[in-house]
PDB file of C-alpha atoms in Angstrom:
ATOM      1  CA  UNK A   1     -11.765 -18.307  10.551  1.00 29.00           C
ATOM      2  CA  UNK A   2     -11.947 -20.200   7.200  1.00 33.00           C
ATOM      3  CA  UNK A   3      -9.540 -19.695   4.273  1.00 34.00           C
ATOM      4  CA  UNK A   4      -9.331 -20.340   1.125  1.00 38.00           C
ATOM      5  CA  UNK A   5      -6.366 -21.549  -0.571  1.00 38.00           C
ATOM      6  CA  UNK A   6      -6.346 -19.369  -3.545  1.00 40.00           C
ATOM      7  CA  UNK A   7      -2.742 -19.565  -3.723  1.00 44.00           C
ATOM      8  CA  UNK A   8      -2.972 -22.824  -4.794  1.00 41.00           C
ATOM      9  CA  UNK A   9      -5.726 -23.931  -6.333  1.00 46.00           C
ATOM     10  CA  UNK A  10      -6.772 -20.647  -8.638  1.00 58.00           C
ATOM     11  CA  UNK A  11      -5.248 -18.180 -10.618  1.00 72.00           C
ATOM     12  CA  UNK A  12      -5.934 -14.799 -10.030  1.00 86.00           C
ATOM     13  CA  UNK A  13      -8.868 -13.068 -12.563  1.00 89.00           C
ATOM     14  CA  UNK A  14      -6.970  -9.519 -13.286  1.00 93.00           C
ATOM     15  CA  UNK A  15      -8.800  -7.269 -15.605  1.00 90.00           C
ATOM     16  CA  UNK A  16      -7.103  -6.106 -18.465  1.00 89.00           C
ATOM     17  CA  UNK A  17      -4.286  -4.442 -18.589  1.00 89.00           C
ATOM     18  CA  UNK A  18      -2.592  -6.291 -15.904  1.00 96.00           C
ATOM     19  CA  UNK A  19      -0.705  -9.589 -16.844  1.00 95.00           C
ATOM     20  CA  UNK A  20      -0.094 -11.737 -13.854  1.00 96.00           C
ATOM     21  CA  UNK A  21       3.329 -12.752 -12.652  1.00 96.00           C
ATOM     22  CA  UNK A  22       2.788 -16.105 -10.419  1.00 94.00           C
ATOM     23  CA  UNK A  23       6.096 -16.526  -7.539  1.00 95.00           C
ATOM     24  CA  UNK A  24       6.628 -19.566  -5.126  1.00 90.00           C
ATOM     25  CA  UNK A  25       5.969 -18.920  -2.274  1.00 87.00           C
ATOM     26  CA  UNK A  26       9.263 -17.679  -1.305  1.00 85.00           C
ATOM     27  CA  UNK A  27       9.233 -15.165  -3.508  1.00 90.00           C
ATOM     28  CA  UNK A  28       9.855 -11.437  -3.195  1.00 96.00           C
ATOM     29  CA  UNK A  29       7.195  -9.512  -5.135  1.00 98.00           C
ATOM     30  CA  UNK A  30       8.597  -6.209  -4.634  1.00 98.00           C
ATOM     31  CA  UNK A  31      12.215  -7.131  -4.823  1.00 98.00           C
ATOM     32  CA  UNK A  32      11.288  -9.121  -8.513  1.00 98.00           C
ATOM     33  CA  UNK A  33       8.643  -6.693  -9.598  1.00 98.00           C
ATOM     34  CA  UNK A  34      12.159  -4.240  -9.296  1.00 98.00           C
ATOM     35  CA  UNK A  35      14.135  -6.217 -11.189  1.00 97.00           C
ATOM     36  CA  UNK A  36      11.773  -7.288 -14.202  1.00 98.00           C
ATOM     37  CA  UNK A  37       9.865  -3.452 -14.556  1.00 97.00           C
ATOM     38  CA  UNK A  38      12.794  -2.730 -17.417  1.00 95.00           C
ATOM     39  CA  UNK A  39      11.761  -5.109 -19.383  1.00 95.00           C
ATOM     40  CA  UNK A  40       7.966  -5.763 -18.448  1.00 95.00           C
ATOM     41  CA  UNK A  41       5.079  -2.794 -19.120  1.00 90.00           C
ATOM     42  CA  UNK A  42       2.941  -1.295 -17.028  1.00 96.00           C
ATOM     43  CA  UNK A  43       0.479  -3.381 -15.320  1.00 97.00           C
ATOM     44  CA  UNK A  44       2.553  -6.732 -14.459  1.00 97.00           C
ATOM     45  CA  UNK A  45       1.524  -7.803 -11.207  1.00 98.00           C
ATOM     46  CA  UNK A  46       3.765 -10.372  -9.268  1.00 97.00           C
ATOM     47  CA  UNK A  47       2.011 -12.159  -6.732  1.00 96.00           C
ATOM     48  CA  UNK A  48       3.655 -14.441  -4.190  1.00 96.00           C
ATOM     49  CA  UNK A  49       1.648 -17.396  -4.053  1.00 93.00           C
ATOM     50  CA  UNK A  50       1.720 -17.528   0.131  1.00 91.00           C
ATOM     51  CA  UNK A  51      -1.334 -18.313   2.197  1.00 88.00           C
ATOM     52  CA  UNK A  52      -0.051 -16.593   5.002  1.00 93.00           C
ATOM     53  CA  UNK A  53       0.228 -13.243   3.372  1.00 96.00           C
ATOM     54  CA  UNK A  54      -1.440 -11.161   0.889  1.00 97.00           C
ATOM     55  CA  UNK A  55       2.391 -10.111  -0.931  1.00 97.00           C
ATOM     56  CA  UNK A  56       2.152  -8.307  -4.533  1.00 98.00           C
ATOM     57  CA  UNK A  57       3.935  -5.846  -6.577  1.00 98.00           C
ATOM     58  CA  UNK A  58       2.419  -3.948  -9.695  1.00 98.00           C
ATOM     59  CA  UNK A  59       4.809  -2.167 -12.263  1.00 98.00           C
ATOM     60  CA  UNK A  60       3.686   1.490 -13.201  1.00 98.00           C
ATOM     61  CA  UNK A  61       4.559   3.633 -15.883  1.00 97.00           C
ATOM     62  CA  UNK A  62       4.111   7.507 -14.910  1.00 97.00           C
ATOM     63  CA  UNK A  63       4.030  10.549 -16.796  1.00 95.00           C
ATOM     64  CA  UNK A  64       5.355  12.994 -14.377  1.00 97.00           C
ATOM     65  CA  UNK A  65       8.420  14.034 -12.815  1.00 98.00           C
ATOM     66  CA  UNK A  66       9.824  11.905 -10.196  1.00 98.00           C
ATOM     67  CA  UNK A  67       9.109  14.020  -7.545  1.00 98.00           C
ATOM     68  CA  UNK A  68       5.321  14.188  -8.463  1.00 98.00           C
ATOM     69  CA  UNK A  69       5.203  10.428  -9.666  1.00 98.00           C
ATOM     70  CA  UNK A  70       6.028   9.182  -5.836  1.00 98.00           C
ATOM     71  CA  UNK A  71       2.660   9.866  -4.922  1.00 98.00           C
ATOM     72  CA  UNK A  72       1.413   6.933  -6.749  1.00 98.00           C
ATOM     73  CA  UNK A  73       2.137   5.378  -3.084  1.00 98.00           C
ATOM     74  CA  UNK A  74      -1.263   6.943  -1.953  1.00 98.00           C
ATOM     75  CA  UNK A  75      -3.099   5.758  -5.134  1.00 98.00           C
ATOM     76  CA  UNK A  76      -1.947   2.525  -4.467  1.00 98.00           C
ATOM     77  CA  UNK A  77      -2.757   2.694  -0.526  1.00 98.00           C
ATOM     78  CA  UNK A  78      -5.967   3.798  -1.198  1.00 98.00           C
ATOM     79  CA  UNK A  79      -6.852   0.435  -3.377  1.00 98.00           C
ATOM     80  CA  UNK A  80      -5.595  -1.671  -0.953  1.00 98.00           C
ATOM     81  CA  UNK A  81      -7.479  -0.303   1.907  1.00 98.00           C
ATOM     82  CA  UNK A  82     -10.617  -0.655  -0.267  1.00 98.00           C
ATOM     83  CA  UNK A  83     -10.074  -4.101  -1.422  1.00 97.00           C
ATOM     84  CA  UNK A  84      -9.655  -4.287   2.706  1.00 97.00           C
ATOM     85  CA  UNK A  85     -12.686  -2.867   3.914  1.00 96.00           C
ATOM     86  CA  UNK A  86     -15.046  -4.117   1.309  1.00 95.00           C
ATOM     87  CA  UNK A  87     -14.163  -7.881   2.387  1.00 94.00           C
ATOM     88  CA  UNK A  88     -13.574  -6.562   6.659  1.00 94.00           C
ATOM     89  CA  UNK A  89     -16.608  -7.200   9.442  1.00 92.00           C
ATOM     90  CA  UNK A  90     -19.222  -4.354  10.191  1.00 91.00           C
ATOM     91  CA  UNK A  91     -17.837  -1.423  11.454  1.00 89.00           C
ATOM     92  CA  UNK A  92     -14.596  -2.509  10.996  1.00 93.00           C
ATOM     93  CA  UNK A  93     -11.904   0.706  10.252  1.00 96.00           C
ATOM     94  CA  UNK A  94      -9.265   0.669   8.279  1.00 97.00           C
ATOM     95  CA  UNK A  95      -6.203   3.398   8.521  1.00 98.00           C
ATOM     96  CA  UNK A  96      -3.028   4.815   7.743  1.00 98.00           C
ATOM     97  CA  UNK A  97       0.302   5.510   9.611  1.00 98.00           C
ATOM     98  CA  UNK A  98       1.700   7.775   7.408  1.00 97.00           C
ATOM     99  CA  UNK A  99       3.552   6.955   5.019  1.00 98.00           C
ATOM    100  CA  UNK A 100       3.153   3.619   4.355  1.00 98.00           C
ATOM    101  CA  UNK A 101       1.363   1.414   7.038  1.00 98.00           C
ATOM    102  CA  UNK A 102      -1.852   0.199   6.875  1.00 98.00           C
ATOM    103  CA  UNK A 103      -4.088  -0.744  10.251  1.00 97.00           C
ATOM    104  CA  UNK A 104      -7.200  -1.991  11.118  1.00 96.00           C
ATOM    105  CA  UNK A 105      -9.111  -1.374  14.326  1.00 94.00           C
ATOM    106  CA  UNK A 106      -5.816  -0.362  15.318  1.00 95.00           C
ATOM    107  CA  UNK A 107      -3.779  -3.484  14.680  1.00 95.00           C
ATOM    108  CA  UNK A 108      -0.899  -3.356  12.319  1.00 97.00           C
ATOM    109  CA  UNK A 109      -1.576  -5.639   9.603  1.00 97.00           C
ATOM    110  CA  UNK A 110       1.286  -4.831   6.802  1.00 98.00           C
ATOM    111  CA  UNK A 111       1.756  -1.650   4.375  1.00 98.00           C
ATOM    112  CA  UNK A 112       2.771  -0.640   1.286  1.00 98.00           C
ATOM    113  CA  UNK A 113       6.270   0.330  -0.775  1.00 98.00           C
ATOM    114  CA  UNK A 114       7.381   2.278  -4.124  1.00 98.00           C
ATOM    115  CA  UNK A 115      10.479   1.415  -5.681  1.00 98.00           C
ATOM    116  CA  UNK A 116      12.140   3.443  -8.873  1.00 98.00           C
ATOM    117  CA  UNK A 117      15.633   3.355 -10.671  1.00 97.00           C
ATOM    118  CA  UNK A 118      17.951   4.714  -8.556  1.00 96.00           C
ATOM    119  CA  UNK A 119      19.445   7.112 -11.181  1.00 97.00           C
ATOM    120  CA  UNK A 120      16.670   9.112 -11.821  1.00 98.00           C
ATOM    121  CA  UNK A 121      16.613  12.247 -10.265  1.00 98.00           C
ATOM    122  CA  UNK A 122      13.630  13.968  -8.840  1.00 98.00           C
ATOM    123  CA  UNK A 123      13.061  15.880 -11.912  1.00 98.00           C
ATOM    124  CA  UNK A 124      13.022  13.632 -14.082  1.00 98.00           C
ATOM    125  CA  UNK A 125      10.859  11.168 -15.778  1.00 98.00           C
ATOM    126  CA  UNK A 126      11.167   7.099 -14.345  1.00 98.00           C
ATOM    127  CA  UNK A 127      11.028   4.541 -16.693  1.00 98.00           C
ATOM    128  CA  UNK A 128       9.353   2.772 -14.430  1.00 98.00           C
ATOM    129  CA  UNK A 129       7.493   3.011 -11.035  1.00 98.00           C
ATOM    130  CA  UNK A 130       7.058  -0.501  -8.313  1.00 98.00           C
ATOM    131  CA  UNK A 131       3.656  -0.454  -6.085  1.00 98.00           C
ATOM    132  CA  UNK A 132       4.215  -3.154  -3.630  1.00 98.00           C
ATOM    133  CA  UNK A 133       1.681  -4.675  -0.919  1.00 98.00           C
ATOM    134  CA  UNK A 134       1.894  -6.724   2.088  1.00 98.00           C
ATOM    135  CA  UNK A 135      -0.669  -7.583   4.989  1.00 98.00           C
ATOM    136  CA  UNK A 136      -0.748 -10.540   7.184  1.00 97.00           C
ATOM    137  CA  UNK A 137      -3.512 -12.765   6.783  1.00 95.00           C
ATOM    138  CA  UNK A 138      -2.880 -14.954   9.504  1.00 92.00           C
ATOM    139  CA  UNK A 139      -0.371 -15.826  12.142  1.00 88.00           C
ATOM    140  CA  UNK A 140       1.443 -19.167  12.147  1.00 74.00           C
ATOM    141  CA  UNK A 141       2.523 -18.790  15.919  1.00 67.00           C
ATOM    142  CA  UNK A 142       0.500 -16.934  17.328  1.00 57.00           C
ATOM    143  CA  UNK A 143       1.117 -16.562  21.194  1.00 59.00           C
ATOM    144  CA  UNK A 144      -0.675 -15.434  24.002  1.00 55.00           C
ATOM    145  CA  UNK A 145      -3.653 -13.467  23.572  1.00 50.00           C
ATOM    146  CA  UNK A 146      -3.641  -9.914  23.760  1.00 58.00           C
ATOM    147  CA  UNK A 147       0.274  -9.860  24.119  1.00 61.00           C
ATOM    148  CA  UNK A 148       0.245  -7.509  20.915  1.00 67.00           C
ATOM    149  CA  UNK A 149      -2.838  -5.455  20.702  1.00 68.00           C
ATOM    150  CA  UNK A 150      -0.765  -3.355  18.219  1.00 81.00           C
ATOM    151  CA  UNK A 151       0.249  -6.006  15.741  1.00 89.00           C
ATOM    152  CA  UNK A 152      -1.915  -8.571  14.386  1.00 91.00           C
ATOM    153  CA  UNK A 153      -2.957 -10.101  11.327  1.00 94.00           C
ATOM    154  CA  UNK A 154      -6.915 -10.447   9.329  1.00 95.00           C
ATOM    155  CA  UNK A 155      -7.722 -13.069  11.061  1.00 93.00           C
ATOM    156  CA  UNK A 156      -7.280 -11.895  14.621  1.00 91.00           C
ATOM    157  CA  UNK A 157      -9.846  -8.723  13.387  1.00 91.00           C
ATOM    158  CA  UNK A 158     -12.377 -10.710  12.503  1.00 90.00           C
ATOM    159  CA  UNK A 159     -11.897 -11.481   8.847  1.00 92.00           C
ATOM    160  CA  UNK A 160     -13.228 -14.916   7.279  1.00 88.00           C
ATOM    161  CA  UNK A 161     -12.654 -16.974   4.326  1.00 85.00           C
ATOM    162  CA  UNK A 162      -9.616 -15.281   3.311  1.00 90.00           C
ATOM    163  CA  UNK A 163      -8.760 -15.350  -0.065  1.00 93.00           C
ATOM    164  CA  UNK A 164      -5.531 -13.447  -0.882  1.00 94.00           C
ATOM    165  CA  UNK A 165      -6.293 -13.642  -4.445  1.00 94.00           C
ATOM    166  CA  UNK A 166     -10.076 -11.744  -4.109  1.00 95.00           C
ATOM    167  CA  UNK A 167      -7.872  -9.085  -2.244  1.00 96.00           C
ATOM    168  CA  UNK A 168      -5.728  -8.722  -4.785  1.00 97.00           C
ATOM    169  CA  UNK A 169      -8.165  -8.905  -7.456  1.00 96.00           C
ATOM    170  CA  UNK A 170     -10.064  -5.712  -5.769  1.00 97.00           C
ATOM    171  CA  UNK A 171      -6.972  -3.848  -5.429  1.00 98.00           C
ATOM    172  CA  UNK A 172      -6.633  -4.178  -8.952  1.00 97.00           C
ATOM    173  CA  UNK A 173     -10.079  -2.935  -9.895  1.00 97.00           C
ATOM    174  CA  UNK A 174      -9.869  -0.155  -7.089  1.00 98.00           C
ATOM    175  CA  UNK A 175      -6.252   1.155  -8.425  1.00 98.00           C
ATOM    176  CA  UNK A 176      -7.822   1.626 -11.822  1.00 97.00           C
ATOM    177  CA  UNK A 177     -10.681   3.647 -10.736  1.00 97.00           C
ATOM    178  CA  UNK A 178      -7.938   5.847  -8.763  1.00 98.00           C
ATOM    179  CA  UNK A 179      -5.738   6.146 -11.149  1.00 97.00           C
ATOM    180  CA  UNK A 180      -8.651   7.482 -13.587  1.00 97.00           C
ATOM    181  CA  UNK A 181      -9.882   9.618 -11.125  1.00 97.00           C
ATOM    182  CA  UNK A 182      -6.621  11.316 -11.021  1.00 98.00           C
ATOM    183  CA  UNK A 183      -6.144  11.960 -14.664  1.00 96.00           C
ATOM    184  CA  UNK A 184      -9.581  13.185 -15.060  1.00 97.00           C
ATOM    185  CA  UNK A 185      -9.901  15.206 -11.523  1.00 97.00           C
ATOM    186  CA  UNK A 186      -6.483  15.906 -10.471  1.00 97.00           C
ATOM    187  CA  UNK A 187      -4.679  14.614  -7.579  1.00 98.00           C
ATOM    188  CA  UNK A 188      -7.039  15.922  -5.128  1.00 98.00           C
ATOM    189  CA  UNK A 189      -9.962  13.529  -4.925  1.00 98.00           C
ATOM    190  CA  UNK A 190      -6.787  10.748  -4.224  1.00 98.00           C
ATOM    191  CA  UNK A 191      -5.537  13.072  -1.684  1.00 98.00           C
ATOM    192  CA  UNK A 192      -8.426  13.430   0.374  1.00 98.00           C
ATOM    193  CA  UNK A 193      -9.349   9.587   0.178  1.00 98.00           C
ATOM    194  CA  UNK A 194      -5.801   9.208   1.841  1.00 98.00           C
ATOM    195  CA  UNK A 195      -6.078  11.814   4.312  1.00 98.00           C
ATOM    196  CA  UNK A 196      -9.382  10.587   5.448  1.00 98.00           C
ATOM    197  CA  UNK A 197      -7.734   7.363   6.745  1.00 98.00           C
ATOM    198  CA  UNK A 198      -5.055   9.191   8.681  1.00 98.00           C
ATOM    199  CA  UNK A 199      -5.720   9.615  12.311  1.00 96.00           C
ATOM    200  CA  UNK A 200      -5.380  13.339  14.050  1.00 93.00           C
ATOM    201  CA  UNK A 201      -5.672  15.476  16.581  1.00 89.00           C
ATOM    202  CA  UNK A 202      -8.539  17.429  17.379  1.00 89.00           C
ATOM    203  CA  UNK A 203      -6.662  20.743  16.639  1.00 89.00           C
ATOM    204  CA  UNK A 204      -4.447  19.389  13.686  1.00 92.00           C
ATOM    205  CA  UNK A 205      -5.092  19.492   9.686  1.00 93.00           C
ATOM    206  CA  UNK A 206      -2.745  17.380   7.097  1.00 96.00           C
ATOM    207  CA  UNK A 207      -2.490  18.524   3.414  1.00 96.00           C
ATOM    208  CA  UNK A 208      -0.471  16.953   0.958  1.00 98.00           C
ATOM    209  CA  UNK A 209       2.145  18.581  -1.402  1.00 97.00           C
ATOM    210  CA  UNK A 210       2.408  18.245  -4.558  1.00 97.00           C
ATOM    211  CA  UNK A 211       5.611  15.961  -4.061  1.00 98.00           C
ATOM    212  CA  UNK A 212       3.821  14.046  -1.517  1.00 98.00           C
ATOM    213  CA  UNK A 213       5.343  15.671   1.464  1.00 98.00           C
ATOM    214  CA  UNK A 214       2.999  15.602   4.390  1.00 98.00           C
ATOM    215  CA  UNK A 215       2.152  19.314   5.664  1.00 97.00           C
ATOM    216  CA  UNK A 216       1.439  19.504   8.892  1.00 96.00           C
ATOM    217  CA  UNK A 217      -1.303  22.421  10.352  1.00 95.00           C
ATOM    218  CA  UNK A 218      -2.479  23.277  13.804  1.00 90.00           C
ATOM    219  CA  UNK A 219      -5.515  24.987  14.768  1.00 80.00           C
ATOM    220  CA  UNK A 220      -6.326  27.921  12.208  1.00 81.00           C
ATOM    221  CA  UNK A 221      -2.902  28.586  10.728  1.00 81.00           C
ATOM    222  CA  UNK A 222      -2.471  29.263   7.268  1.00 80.00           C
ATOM    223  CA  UNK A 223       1.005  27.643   6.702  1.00 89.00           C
ATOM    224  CA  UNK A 224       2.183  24.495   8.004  1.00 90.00           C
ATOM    225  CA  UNK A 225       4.289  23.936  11.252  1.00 92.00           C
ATOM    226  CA  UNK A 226       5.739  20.753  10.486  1.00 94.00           C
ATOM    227  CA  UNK A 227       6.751  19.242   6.740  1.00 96.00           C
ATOM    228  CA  UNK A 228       7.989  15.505   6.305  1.00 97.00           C
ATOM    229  CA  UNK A 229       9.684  14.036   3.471  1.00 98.00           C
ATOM    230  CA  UNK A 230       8.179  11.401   1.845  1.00 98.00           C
ATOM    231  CA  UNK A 231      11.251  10.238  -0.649  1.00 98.00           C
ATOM    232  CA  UNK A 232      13.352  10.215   2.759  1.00 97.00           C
ATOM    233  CA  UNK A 233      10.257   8.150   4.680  1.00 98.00           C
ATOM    234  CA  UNK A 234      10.138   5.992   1.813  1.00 97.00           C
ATOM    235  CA  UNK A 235      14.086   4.790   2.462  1.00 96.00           C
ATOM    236  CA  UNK A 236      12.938   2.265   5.238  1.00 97.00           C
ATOM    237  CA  UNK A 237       9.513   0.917   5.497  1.00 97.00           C
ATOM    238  CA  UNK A 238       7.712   1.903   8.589  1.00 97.00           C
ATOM    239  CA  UNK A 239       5.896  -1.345   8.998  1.00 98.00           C
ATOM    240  CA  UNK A 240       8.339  -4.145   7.698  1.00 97.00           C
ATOM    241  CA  UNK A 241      10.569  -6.504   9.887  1.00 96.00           C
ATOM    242  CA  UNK A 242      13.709  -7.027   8.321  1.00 95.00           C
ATOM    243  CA  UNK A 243      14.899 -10.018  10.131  1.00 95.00           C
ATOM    244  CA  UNK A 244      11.660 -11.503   8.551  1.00 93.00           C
ATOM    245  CA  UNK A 245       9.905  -9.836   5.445  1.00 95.00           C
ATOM    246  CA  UNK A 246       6.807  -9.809   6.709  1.00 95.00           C
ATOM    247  CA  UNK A 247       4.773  -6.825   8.945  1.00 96.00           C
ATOM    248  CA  UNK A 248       5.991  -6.582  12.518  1.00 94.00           C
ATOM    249  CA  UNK A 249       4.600  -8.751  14.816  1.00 88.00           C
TER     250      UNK A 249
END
C-alpha cells in the first residue's frame, strides 16, 4: 500500500462553489463545520488535514422543510461511496448499513453524519444543513490478522496510493451531480442509488419516505411492516467510537 501525503503537501482542487476550510490535524470537521455554518454559505468544506483518515464536513443550505431536508444524508452518502468505488480494486463493493455506515467488501470503514440547529423544528426551514464524512484509510496498530473481519480500514481492502484529498475532491464533484439530479428529477433517482447499496433479504423491499424514514416490505405486501426513524437514528452515529472519533475498530 502506498500513500500519498496530500494532507500535507497539496491543497485540495474543489470546484466552484465550495471554499475550502483547511484543520490540523486534530481537528473536528463536523463539530467546526457546526459551529461556523451561521456565518459561512453553502459549500464550505472543512477538511481535517489527517493521513490516517479521510474526515470532512460540507455546509448546505436547503430549501425544504426540515423533515424533508434530512435526506440530504443519502445525497451525501451516495457521493462518498462513488468517490469510493471509482478509486477501490476490481470488483470491489461498496455498501450501506442503514442509516449512516458505509462498508466495503463487508468491512466497516467509517460513515457519514447531518447536523442542523437544534431549534428548528421539523417543519420548518434550517438555516443551515452539516454533511460530514469519515472513513479510515489506514490503521496505525493494526493487530493480528483477521481478528476483525468486520472492521477495517482502505488499506486492508486493497486500496493503493491513498490520497484523502482525491477522495474528497470526487465527493465533491459526485455531490453536485446528486444534488442536480434531485432538483431536476426529484428525489427518486437519489433514492434508488441509496437503496441499491443496502443489503436485503431475498423476500424483503426498502422504500424511502419522503422524510427519510426507511419503510420496510416483505414479500408482495403493499404497505410496509416495519418503519424506522431516521431523525431518531441520526441521534447517535451507528459507526463512530466515541472513546476515539474515528470508525470502530
Amino acid at each position: 500500500m502506498r500513500l500519498r501525503l496530500s494532507v500535507t503537501d497539496r491543497a485540495i482542487d474543489l470546484p466552484p462553489p465550495y471554499t475550502l476550510v483547511p484543520l490540523r490535524e486534530a481537528g473536528d470537521a463536523f463539530a467546526h463545520a457546526c459551529a461556523i455554518a451561521g456565518d459561512h454559505g453553502a459549500g464550505t468544506l472543512v477538511w481535517v488535514r489527517r493521513y490516517d483518515l479521510v474526515e470532512f464536513a460540507v455546509i448546505l443550505e436547503p430549501e425544504e422543510p426540515l423533515a424533508e431536508a434530512r435526506r440530504a444524508l443519502y445525497a451525501g452518502s451516495n457521493a462518498l461511496a462513488d468517490a469510493l468505488i471509482a478509486r477501490a480494486p476490481p470488483e470491489c463493493t461498496v455498501t450501506f448499513d442503514w442509516p449512516d455506515a458505509i462498508r466495503i467488501d463487508g468491512a466497516l470503514v467509517g460513515g457519514s453524519r447531518l447536523g442542523w440547529p437544534d431549534e428548528v423544528r421539523e417543519n420548518e426551514i434550517p438555516p443551515w444543513l452539516v454533511f460530514s464524512g469519515m472513513i479510515r484509510a489506514l490503521v496505525m496498530r493494526a493487530g493480528e490478522p483477521g481478528a476483525r473481519p468486520f472492521n477495517g480500514a482502505l488499506e486492508e481492502v486493497g486500496f493503493e496510493a491513498i490520497d484523502a484529498g482525491e477522495i474528497i475532491e470526487g465527493f465533491a464533484r459526485h455531490l453536485m451531480h446528486g444534488f442536480h439530479e434531485w432538483s431536476e428529477a426529484g428525489f427518486a433517482p437519489v433514492a434508488k442509488h441509496w437503496l441499491d447499496r443496502l443489503p436485503r433479504k431475498s423476500d424483503q423491499r426498502f422504500r424511502l419516505a419522503d422524510n427519510g424514514d426507511l419503510l420496510l416490505f416483505r414479500a408482495v405486501d403493499l404497505q410496509p411492516v416495519e418503519r424506522r426513524s431516521l431523525r431518531k437514528a441520526l441521534v447517535t452515529p451507528s459507526w463512530l467510537d466515541p472513546a476515539t472519533g474515528a470508525p470502530w475498530l
